[in-house]
């Protein structure tokens, strides 16, 4: 029987309409070859390969590009913040003083408009700031085989200069550029980006989630059922324990038996300080490149702690793997080997640095994402109930085990996560250095110019997201999935009308070959965590959510997280 969706259209017709709208939207700004490159890039991301360059532009496309460049205004006519004005505004009493990074970008937009140039000071390059999805697309289309993504200069300096004795030229992915980045990424990509390689962790990660559920029951108030105001610490323990299952191939016991471990407490403290202090050095004027400032000393101290603690954990894990390999035991099938085992087989130093990066990047980022998701579900009980019904079908009991079938049949859960990342984005946007001359907003931007694409102010903009202030996971469902869902609100609005204006606004895991290397791990961690939690508890948050996050290098919780967890009866 043919299903009719809420618009009165068949699923087949809705799919055709969606496809038509998509083709029309891209036709205005990219060539057919570039569109094919996007599809190629997406598929290669799924396969864990590094995408290649798009085909060379045709003669006609080159002619159009040259004419566009000829008619554009020069870069020096773009609205600009001079070095003197920039420094003056960061002084006490200045308009940029004391702002977090999100507030700072909005202040720049207020001064510059939709596009502007911030002149570099103290060794920082001139930077173009843009807020338009069409500009984002042009920048991404010109990023090259080895995209340059500025940022985390502090980490690169630490590993390349301060601790070069330990890292020995293997600095990882953060802050590394060019062929060195490409070589490292090519080595780890097939292991970390393949979905099948994270499936071996279903059971171990499920055990971590069950411990987290019991911890919630232990710490919540017996009368109000609210957890303490420092619940963020418990989430950090859960996220570090979960990522350790992958990075170290073992549990650290941070939720239960080893929760008083002083090294773990120091690691949490150092990770938090790293983000806070790095923002001061990365985004604000600083002379750290010429003189070791007090803030730079604090960053170095934090990185020392992080490096030594994670190094100890990883060395123990590698020693355990090597000991097992020396035993007279049958070799594990490739499908049963852990990520760390596969990385060690490639190169021990690469395994060490990649595991270190996973531990560093996998705590605050995942905790912030999980916080945003819980707030969205707590404030939208109808969506929470809808998600619970989906989860019940796949986890009939509160302690039912996960398997691959479960993850293949949770479209609404995935949509809930996507929509929460729109409501509470983790980062301000992304940065690239295009390898070709491009025109943005009618201005010439020469190749080699740093461009920051700021998307955070667009996420709730009605122009780009219809009903942008509402939490509507349904906007991320495909027509075939949407046809089986209940109506959105009372007006039965057509799901096609909820789609974003451009696919280049919402890129929580980045774009192309420099997309997040840990995406598969994070997605599994979030999906398993929220599914288990919603199956066990009804979640409420009976406090205001204004200014729920503050932005350092990433958005982190800014309010006490006193969630109320009420047990589900069956």
Coordinates of C-alpha atoms in Angstrom, one line a residue:
X1 CA 0.0 0.0 0.0
X2 CA 1.4 3.4 -1.0
X3 CA 2.0 5.7 2.0
X4 CA 0.9 9.3 2.0
X5 CA 2.9 11.8 3.9
X6 CA 1.7 14.9 5.8
X7 CA 1.8 17.1 2.7
X8 CA -0.5 14.9 0.8
X9 CA 2.3 13.7 -1.4
X10 CA 3.6 10.2 -1.9
X11 CA 6.9 9.3 -0.5
X12 CA 8.2 8.9 -4.0
X13 CA 7.1 12.4 -5.0
X14 CA 8.5 14.0 -1.9
X15 CA 11.9 12.3 -2.6
X16 CA 11.7 13.7 -6.1
X17 CA 10.8 17.2 -4.8
X18 CA 13.7 17.1 -2.3
X19 CA 16.1 16.0 -5.0
X20 CA 14.9 18.8 -7.3
X21 CA 15.2 21.5 -4.6
X22 CA 18.7 20.2 -3.8
X23 CA 19.8 20.4 -7.4
X24 CA 18.4 23.9 -7.8
X25 CA 20.2 25.1 -4.7
X26 CA 23.6 23.9 -5.8
X27 CA 23.2 24.9 -9.4
X28 CA 23.2 28.6 -8.4
X29 CA 26.7 28.4 -6.9
X30 CA 28.6 25.4 -8.1
X31 CA 29.3 23.5 -11.3
X32 CA 28.2 20.0 -12.0
X33 CA 31.7 18.8 -11.5
X34 CA 31.9 20.4 -8.1
X35 CA 28.6 18.8 -7.1
X36 CA 30.0 15.4 -8.1
X37 CA 33.0 16.2 -6.0
X38 CA 30.8 16.7 -3.0
X39 CA 29.2 13.3 -3.6
X40 CA 32.6 11.8 -4.0
X41 CA 33.8 13.5 -0.8
X42 CA 30.8 12.2 1.2
X43 CA 31.3 8.7 0.0
X44 CA 35.0 8.7 0.7
X45 CA 34.3 10.0 4.2
X46 CA 32.0 7.0 4.7
X47 CA 34.7 4.6 3.4
X48 CA 37.5 6.2 5.5
X49 CA 39.5 7.4 2.5
X50 CA 41.0 10.8 1.8
X51 CA 39.2 12.5 -1.0
X52 CA 41.0 13.6 -4.1
X53 CA 40.9 16.9 -5.8
X54 CA 37.9 17.7 -8.0
X55 CA 38.4 17.5 -11.7
X56 CA 40.1 20.5 -13.3
X57 CA 37.7 23.2 -14.2
X58 CA 36.6 23.5 -17.8
X59 CA 37.7 26.4 -20.1
X60 CA 34.2 27.9 -19.7
X61 CA 34.4 27.7 -15.9
X62 CA 37.9 29.3 -15.9
X63 CA 36.6 32.1 -18.1
X64 CA 33.7 32.7 -15.7
X65 CA 36.0 32.7 -12.7
X66 CA 38.4 35.1 -14.3
X67 CA 35.6 37.5 -15.2
X68 CA 34.2 37.3 -11.6
X69 CA 37.7 38.1 -10.3
X70 CA 38.1 41.0 -12.7
X71 CA 34.8 42.6 -11.7
X72 CA 35.4 42.1 -7.9
X73 CA 36.7 44.8 -5.5
X74 CA 40.3 44.4 -4.2
X75 CA 40.8 43.0 -0.7
X76 CA 42.0 46.3 0.7
X77 CA 38.5 47.8 0.1
X78 CA 36.9 45.1 2.3
X79 CA 35.7 46.5 5.7
X80 CA 38.7 46.2 7.9
X81 CA 39.7 46.3 11.6
X82 CA 43.2 47.8 11.8
X83 CA 45.9 46.4 14.1
X84 CA 45.7 49.6 16.3
X85 CA 41.9 49.4 16.6
X86 CA 42.1 45.7 17.4
X87 CA 44.6 46.2 20.2
X88 CA 42.7 49.1 21.6
X89 CA 39.4 47.2 21.7
X90 CA 41.0 44.4 23.6
X91 CA 42.2 46.7 26.4
X92 CA 40.1 47.2 29.6
X93 CA 37.1 49.3 28.6
X94 CA 37.4 48.3 24.9
X95 CA 34.4 46.6 23.1
X96 CA 36.2 43.3 22.9
X97 CA 37.6 43.1 26.4
X98 CA 36.3 40.1 28.5
X99 CA 34.3 38.6 25.7
X100 CA 34.3 34.8 25.1
X101 CA 35.1 33.6 21.6
X102 CA 31.4 33.5 20.5
X103 CA 30.7 37.0 21.7
X104 CA 33.9 38.2 20.1
X105 CA 32.9 36.9 16.7
X106 CA 29.5 38.6 17.0
X107 CA 31.2 41.8 18.0
X108 CA 33.4 41.5 14.9
X109 CA 30.3 41.0 12.8
X110 CA 28.7 44.1 14.3
X111 CA 31.7 46.1 13.3
X112 CA 32.4 44.6 9.9
X113 CA 29.1 43.3 8.6
X114 CA 28.6 40.0 6.6
X115 CA 32.3 39.9 5.6
X116 CA 35.4 41.7 6.9
X117 CA 39.1 41.6 7.3
X118 CA 40.9 41.5 10.7
X119 CA 44.5 42.5 10.3
X120 CA 47.1 40.3 12.0
X121 CA 49.2 41.3 15.0
X122 CA 52.2 39.7 16.8
X123 CA 52.8 37.2 14.0
X124 CA 49.2 36.3 13.4
X125 CA 48.1 36.4 9.7
X126 CA 45.4 38.7 8.3
X127 CA 42.1 36.9 8.5
X128 CA 38.8 37.2 6.5
X129 CA 35.7 36.6 8.6
X130 CA 32.5 35.5 6.7
X131 CA 29.0 34.5 7.7
X132 CA 27.4 33.4 4.4
X133 CA 26.9 29.8 3.4
X134 CA 27.6 30.5 -0.3
X135 CA 31.0 31.8 0.8
X136 CA 31.6 28.7 3.0
X137 CA 31.0 26.6 -0.1
X138 CA 33.5 28.5 -2.2
X139 CA 36.1 28.2 0.4
X140 CA 35.6 24.5 0.9
X141 CA 35.7 23.9 -2.8
X142 CA 39.1 25.4 -3.0
X143 CA 40.8 23.7 0.0
X144 CA 43.0 21.4 -2.0
X145 CA 44.2 17.8 -1.4
X146 CA 45.8 18.6 1.9
X147 CA 43.6 21.3 3.4
X148 CA 45.2 23.9 5.6
X149 CA 43.1 24.3 8.7
X150 CA 44.6 26.9 11.0
X151 CA 44.2 26.5 14.7
X152 CA 45.8 24.8 17.7
X153 CA 49.1 26.5 17.0
X154 CA 49.9 26.1 20.7
X155 CA 49.6 22.3 20.6
X156 CA 51.8 22.1 17.4
X157 CA 54.4 24.4 19.0
X158 CA 54.4 22.3 22.1
X159 CA 54.9 19.1 20.2
X160 CA 57.2 20.5 17.5
X161 CA 59.4 22.7 19.7
X162 CA 59.0 22.3 23.5
X163 CA 58.6 18.5 23.5
X164 CA 60.2 17.6 20.2
X165 CA 62.4 15.1 22.2
X166 CA 59.3 13.0 22.8
X167 CA 57.2 13.5 19.7
X168 CA 60.1 13.2 17.3
X169 CA 58.3 14.8 14.4
X170 CA 55.1 12.9 14.9
X171 CA 52.8 15.7 16.0
X172 CA 49.4 14.2 15.2
X173 CA 46.6 15.9 13.3
X174 CA 45.9 19.1 15.3
X175 CA 47.8 22.0 14.0
X176 CA 49.7 20.0 11.5
X177 CA 49.4 21.0 7.8
X178 CA 50.4 19.9 4.3
X179 CA 52.1 16.6 3.4
X180 CA 53.0 15.8 7.0
X181 CA 49.3 16.0 8.0
X182 CA 48.4 14.0 4.9
X183 CA 50.8 11.2 5.7
X184 CA 49.6 10.8 9.3
X185 CA 45.9 11.0 8.3
X186 CA 46.4 8.4 5.5
X187 CA 47.9 6.0 8.1
X188 CA 45.1 6.3 10.6
X189 CA 42.1 7.0 8.4
X190 CA 41.4 3.4 7.3
X191 CA 41.3 2.3 10.9
X192 CA 39.3 5.0 12.6
X193 CA 36.9 6.0 9.9
X194 CA 35.7 2.5 9.1
X195 CA 32.4 1.8 11.0
X196 CA 33.3 -1.9 11.3
X197 CA 36.4 -1.1 13.3
X198 CA 34.4 0.5 16.2
X199 CA 31.8 -2.3 16.3
X200 CA 34.1 -4.5 18.4
X201 CA 33.5 -2.1 21.3
X202 CA 29.7 -2.6 21.6
X203 CA 30.0 -4.8 24.7
X204 CA 32.7 -2.8 26.5
X205 CA 31.0 0.5 25.9
X206 CA 27.7 -1.0 26.9
X207 CA 29.2 -1.9 30.2
X208 CA 30.5 1.6 30.7
X209 CA 26.9 2.9 30.1
X210 CA 25.4 0.6 32.6
X211 CA 27.9 1.8 35.2
X212 CA 26.9 5.4 34.4
X213 CA 23.2 4.6 34.9
X214 CA 24.0 3.1 38.3
X215 CA 26.1 6.1 39.2
X216 CA 23.2 8.5 38.4
X217 CA 21.0 6.5 40.7
X218 CA 23.6 6.7 43.5
X219 CA 24.2 10.4 43.3
X220 CA 20.7 11.8 42.7
X221 CA 18.7 13.2 45.7
X222 CA 16.3 10.5 46.9
X223 CA 13.5 13.0 47.2
X224 CA 13.9 15.5 44.3
X225 CA 15.6 12.9 42.1
X226 CA 18.0 15.7 40.9
X227 CA 21.7 15.1 40.5
X228 CA 24.2 17.4 42.1
X229 CA 25.2 20.7 40.4
X230 CA 28.6 19.3 39.5
X231 CA 27.0 16.5 37.3
X232 CA 29.3 17.8 34.5
X233 CA 32.2 16.0 36.3
X234 CA 30.3 12.7 36.2
X235 CA 29.7 13.2 32.5
X236 CA 33.4 13.8 32.0
X237 CA 34.2 10.6 33.8
X238 CA 31.8 8.7 31.5
X239 CA 33.2 10.2 28.3
X240 CA 36.8 9.6 29.3
X241 CA 35.9 6.0 30.4
X242 CA 34.2 5.5 27.0
X243 CA 36.9 6.9 24.9
X244 CA 39.5 4.9 26.9
X245 CA 37.8 1.7 25.8
X246 CA 38.8 2.6 22.2
X247 CA 42.0 4.5 22.7
X248 CA 43.5 2.2 25.4
X249 CA 41.5 -1.0 24.8
X250 CA 40.5 -1.1 28.5
X251 CA 38.4 0.6 31.2
X252 CA 40.1 2.8 33.7
X253 CA 37.4 2.4 36.3
X254 CA 36.8 6.2 36.6
X255 CA 33.1 5.9 37.2
X256 CA 33.4 3.4 40.1
X257 CA 36.3 1.7 41.6
X258 CA 39.0 4.2 40.6
X259 CA 37.0 7.4 40.8
X260 CA 39.4 8.9 43.4
X261 CA 42.4 8.4 41.1
X262 CA 44.4 11.7 41.5
X263 CA 45.8 11.3 37.9
X264 CA 42.3 11.3 36.5
X265 CA 41.3 14.4 38.5
X266 CA 44.5 16.2 37.3
X267 CA 43.8 15.2 33.7
X268 CA 40.2 16.6 33.8
X269 CA 41.5 19.9 35.3
X270 CA 44.3 20.2 32.8
X271 CA 42.0 19.5 29.8
X272 CA 39.6 22.3 31.0
X273 CA 42.5 24.7 31.5
X274 CA 43.9 23.9 28.1
X275 CA 40.8 25.1 26.3
X276 CA 40.4 28.2 28.4
X277 CA 44.0 29.3 28.1
X278 CA 44.4 28.3 24.5
X279 CA 41.5 30.6 23.6
X280 CA 43.4 33.6 25.1
X281 CA 46.4 32.8 22.9
X282 CA 44.8 31.6 19.7
X283 CA 42.0 34.2 19.3
X284 CA 43.3 37.3 21.1
X285 CA 46.4 39.4 20.6
X286 CA 49.3 37.7 22.4
X287 CA 53.1 37.9 22.1
X288 CA 53.6 34.2 23.1
X289 CA 55.5 33.6 19.8
X290 CA 58.2 36.0 20.9
X291 CA 58.1 35.7 24.7
X292 CA 56.8 33.1 27.1
X293 CA 53.9 34.9 28.7
X294 CA 52.2 33.8 32.0
X295 CA 49.3 32.3 30.0
X296 CA 51.7 30.4 27.8
X297 CA 53.4 29.0 30.9
X298 CA 50.0 27.8 32.1
X299 CA 49.2 26.1 28.8
X300 CA 52.5 24.4 28.7
X301 CA 52.0 23.2 32.3
X302 CA 48.5 21.8 31.3
X303 CA 50.0 20.1 28.2
X304 CA 52.8 18.6 30.3
X305 CA 50.2 17.0 32.7
X306 CA 48.1 15.8 29.8
X307 CA 51.1 14.4 27.9
X308 CA 52.6 12.6 30.9
X309 CA 49.3 11.1 32.2
X310 CA 48.1 9.9 28.8
X311 CA 51.6 8.7 27.9
X312 CA 51.5 6.5 31.0
X313 CA 48.1 5.0 30.1
X314 CA 49.1 4.4 26.5
X315 CA 52.5 2.8 27.3
X316 CA 50.7 0.4 29.7
X317 CA 48.2 -0.5 26.9
X318 CA 50.9 -1.0 24.3
X319 CA 53.0 -3.1 26.7
X320 CA 49.9 -5.3 27.4
X321 CA 49.3 -5.7 23.6
X322 CA 53.0 -6.7 23.0
X323 CA 53.0 -9.1 25.9
X324 CA 49.9 -10.8 24.5
X325 CA 51.5 -11.0 21.0
X326 CA 54.5 -12.9 22.5
X327 CA 52.3 -15.5 24.0
X328 CA 51.8 -18.7 22.1
X329 CA 48.2 -17.9 21.2
X330 CA 46.3 -18.0 17.9
X331 CA 46.3 -14.6 16.2
X332 CA 43.1 -12.7 16.4
X333 CA 41.1 -12.3 13.2
X334 CA 41.5 -8.8 11.8
X335 CA 37.8 -8.1 12.6
X336 CA 38.4 -8.7 16.3
X337 CA 41.5 -6.6 16.7
X338 CA 41.2 -3.3 18.6
X339 CA 41.9 0.1 17.1
X340 CA 45.1 0.4 19.2
X341 CA 46.3 -3.1 18.1
X342 CA 45.9 -2.1 14.5
X343 CA 47.7 1.3 15.0
X344 CA 50.6 -0.4 16.9
X345 CA 51.0 -2.7 13.9
X346 CA 51.5 0.3 11.6
X347 CA 53.8 2.4 13.9
X348 CA 54.1 2.5 17.7
X349 CA 54.7 6.3 17.7
X350 CA 51.7 7.0 15.5
X351 CA 49.7 4.7 17.8
X352 CA 50.9 6.7 20.8
X353 CA 50.1 10.1 19.4
X354 CA 46.7 9.1 17.9
X355 CA 45.6 7.6 21.2
X356 CA 46.8 10.7 23.0
X357 CA 44.8 12.9 20.7
X358 CA 41.7 10.7 21.2
X359 CA 42.0 11.1 25.0
X360 CA 42.5 14.8 24.7
X361 CA 39.8 15.6 22.2
X362 CA 37.2 13.1 23.4
X363 CA 36.2 14.4 26.9
X364 CA 35.0 18.0 26.9
X365 CA 33.7 17.8 23.3
X366 CA 31.5 14.8 23.9
X367 CA 30.4 16.0 27.4
X368 CA 29.3 19.4 25.9
X369 CA 27.4 17.6 23.1
X370 CA 25.7 15.2 25.5
X371 CA 24.8 18.2 27.7
X372 CA 23.1 20.0 24.8
X373 CA 21.2 16.9 23.8
X374 CA 20.0 16.3 27.4
X375 CA 18.8 19.9 27.7
X376 CA 16.9 19.7 24.4
X377 CA 15.2 16.4 25.4
X378 CA 14.4 17.7 28.9
X379 CA 12.8 20.9 27.6
X380 CA 10.9 19.0 24.8
X381 CA 9.2 16.1 26.6
X382 CA 7.1 15.2 23.5
X383 CA 10.3 14.6 21.5
X384 CA 11.8 12.7 24.4
X385 CA 8.7 10.4 24.6
X386 CA 8.9 9.9 20.8
X387 CA 12.6 8.9 21.1
X388 CA 11.8 6.5 24.0
X389 CA 9.3 4.7 21.9
X390 CA 11.9 4.1 19.2
X391 CA 14.4 2.9 21.8
X392 CA 11.9 0.6 23.4
X393 CA 11.5 -1.4 20.2
X394 CA 15.2 -2.1 20.0
X395 CA 16.0 -2.3 23.7
X396 CA 13.0 -4.1 25.2
X397 CA 14.6 -4.2 28.6
X398 CA 16.6 -1.5 30.4
X399 CA 19.7 -3.6 30.3
X400 CA 19.3 -5.1 26.9
X401 CA 22.5 -5.3 24.9
X402 CA 23.3 -3.3 21.8
X403 CA 24.2 -4.8 18.5
X404 CA 24.5 -3.6 14.9
X405 CA 20.8 -4.1 14.2
X406 CA 20.0 -1.5 16.9
X407 CA 22.1 1.2 15.3
X408 CA 20.7 0.5 11.9
X409 CA 17.1 1.2 13.1
X410 CA 17.4 4.4 15.1
X411 CA 16.7 7.2 12.7
X412 CA 15.0 9.4 15.2
X413 CA 17.8 9.0 17.7
X414 CA 20.3 10.2 15.1
X415 CA 18.0 13.1 14.2
X416 CA 17.8 14.1 17.9
X417 CA 21.6 14.3 18.1
X418 CA 21.8 16.3 14.9
X419 CA 19.2 18.8 15.9
X420 CA 20.8 19.3 19.4
X421 CA 24.1 20.1 17.7
X422 CA 22.2 22.8 15.7
X423 CA 20.6 24.2 18.8
X424 CA 23.9 24.0 20.8
X425 CA 26.8 23.9 18.3
X426 CA 30.1 22.8 19.7
X427 CA 32.2 25.3 17.8
X428 CA 31.9 28.7 16.1
X429 CA 32.6 27.3 12.6
X430 CA 35.6 26.3 10.7
X431 CA 38.8 27.8 9.1
X432 CA 40.5 27.1 5.8
X433 CA 43.2 28.7 3.6
X434 CA 42.1 28.4 0.0
X435 CA 44.7 27.3 -2.6
X436 CA 43.1 29.4 -5.4
X437 CA 42.0 33.0 -5.8
X438 CA 38.3 33.3 -4.9
X439 CA 35.7 36.0 -4.7
X440 CA 33.6 36.3 -1.6
X441 CA 30.8 38.8 -1.3
X442 CA 32.2 40.7 -4.3
X443 CA 35.7 41.0 -2.9
X444 CA 38.9 39.4 -4.1
X445 CA 40.4 37.0 -1.6
X446 CA 43.9 35.9 -2.8
X447 CA 44.9 32.3 -2.4
X448 CA 46.8 31.7 0.8
X449 CA 44.5 34.0 2.8
X450 CA 43.1 32.6 6.1
X451 CA 39.3 32.5 6.1
X452 CA 37.1 31.9 9.2
X453 CA 33.6 30.6 8.3
X454 CA 31.4 31.5 11.2
X455 CA 28.2 29.5 11.3
X456 CA 27.1 29.8 14.9
X457 CA 24.9 32.8 14.3
X458 CA 23.1 31.1 11.4
X459 CA 21.9 28.0 13.3
X460 CA 18.7 29.5 14.5
X461 CA 18.2 32.0 11.7
X462 CA 14.8 31.6 10.1
X463 CA 16.2 32.4 6.7
X464 CA 18.3 29.2 6.9
X465 CA 16.4 27.0 9.3
X466 CA 12.6 27.4 9.3
X467 CA 11.2 27.5 12.8
X468 CA 14.8 27.8 13.8
X469 CA 14.2 28.4 17.5
X470 CA 12.3 25.1 17.9
X471 CA 13.8 21.7 18.6
X472 CA 12.6 19.7 15.6
X473 CA 14.6 16.4 15.0
X474 CA 12.1 15.7 12.2
X475 CA 13.9 18.1 9.9
X476 CA 16.8 15.6 9.6
X477 CA 14.7 12.6 8.7
X478 CA 14.5 11.4 5.1
X479 CA 11.1 11.5 3.4
X480 CA 10.8 7.7 3.7
X481 CA 11.5 7.9 7.5
X482 CA 9.3 11.0 7.9
X483 CA 6.3 9.2 6.4
X484 CA 6.3 6.9 9.4
X485 CA 6.6 9.6 12.0
X486 CA 3.9 11.4 13.8
X487 CA 3.0 15.0 12.7
X488 CA 5.3 17.9 13.7
X489 CA 3.3 20.1 16.0
X490 CA -0.3 20.8 15.2
X491 CA 0.1 22.3 11.8
X492 CA 1.4 19.1 10.1
X493 CA 4.0 21.2 8.3
X494 CA 5.6 19.5 5.3
X495 CA 9.1 18.2 6.3
X496 CA 10.7 19.5 3.1
X497 CA 9.9 23.0 4.4
X498 CA 12.1 22.4 7.5
X499 CA 15.3 21.6 5.6
X500 CA 18.2 24.0 5.9
X501 CA 18.9 26.5 3.1
X502 CA 22.4 25.1 2.5
X503 CA 24.3 21.9 3.4
X504 CA 27.3 24.0 4.2
X505 CA 26.0 25.6 7.4
X506 CA 25.7 22.5 9.5
X507 CA 29.0 20.7 9.5
X508 CA 29.5 19.6 13.1
X509 CA 32.2 17.1 12.2
X510 CA 33.9 19.3 9.6
X511 CA 34.2 18.9 5.9
X512 CA 36.1 16.7 3.4
X513 CA 39.4 15.1 4.2
X514 CA 39.9 17.2 7.4
X515 CA 36.6 16.1 8.9
X516 CA 36.8 14.8 12.5
X517 CA 38.9 11.6 12.6
X518 CA 37.0 10.4 15.7
X519 CA 33.5 10.8 14.3
X520 CA 32.7 7.1 14.3
X521 CA 33.7 6.7 18.0
X522 CA 31.8 9.9 19.1
X523 CA 28.7 8.9 17.2
X524 CA 28.7 5.4 18.8
X525 CA 29.4 6.8 22.3
X526 CA 26.5 9.4 22.0
X527 CA 24.0 7.0 20.5
X528 CA 24.7 4.2 23.0
X529 CA 24.8 6.7 25.9
X530 CA 21.5 8.5 25.1
X531 CA 19.7 5.4 24.1
X532 CA 20.5 3.7 27.4
X533 CA 19.7 6.8 29.5
X534 CA 16.4 7.5 27.8
X535 CA 15.4 3.8 28.2
X536 CA 16.1 4.0 31.9
X537 CA 15.0 7.5 32.9
X538 CA 12.6 10.3 32.1
X539 CA 14.8 13.5 32.0
X540 CA 13.8 16.9 33.3
X541 CA 15.6 20.2 33.8
X542 CA 13.6 22.6 35.9
X543 CA 15.8 25.6 35.6
X544 CA 16.5 28.4 33.0
X545 CA 18.7 27.5 30.1
X546 CA 19.7 31.0 29.2
X547 CA 23.5 31.2 28.7
X548 CA 23.7 27.4 29.1
X549 CA 27.1 27.4 27.5
X550 CA 30.1 29.6 27.3
X551 CA 32.6 29.5 24.4
X552 CA 36.3 29.0 24.9
X553 CA 37.8 27.2 22.0
X554 CA 34.6 25.0 22.2
X555 CA 31.3 25.6 23.9
X556 CA 31.3 24.2 27.4
X557 CA 28.5 24.1 30.1
X558 CA 28.1 27.3 31.9
X559 CA 25.2 26.5 34.4
X560 CA 24.8 23.9 37.1
X561 CA 23.5 20.7 35.4
X562 CA 20.9 19.6 38.0
X563 CA 19.0 17.2 35.8
X564 CA 16.1 15.3 37.3
X565 CA 16.2 11.5 36.5
X566 CA 13.0 9.6 37.1
X567 CA 13.1 5.8 36.6
X568 CA 11.0 4.4 33.8
X569 CA 8.7 1.7 35.2
X570 CA 9.2 -0.9 32.5

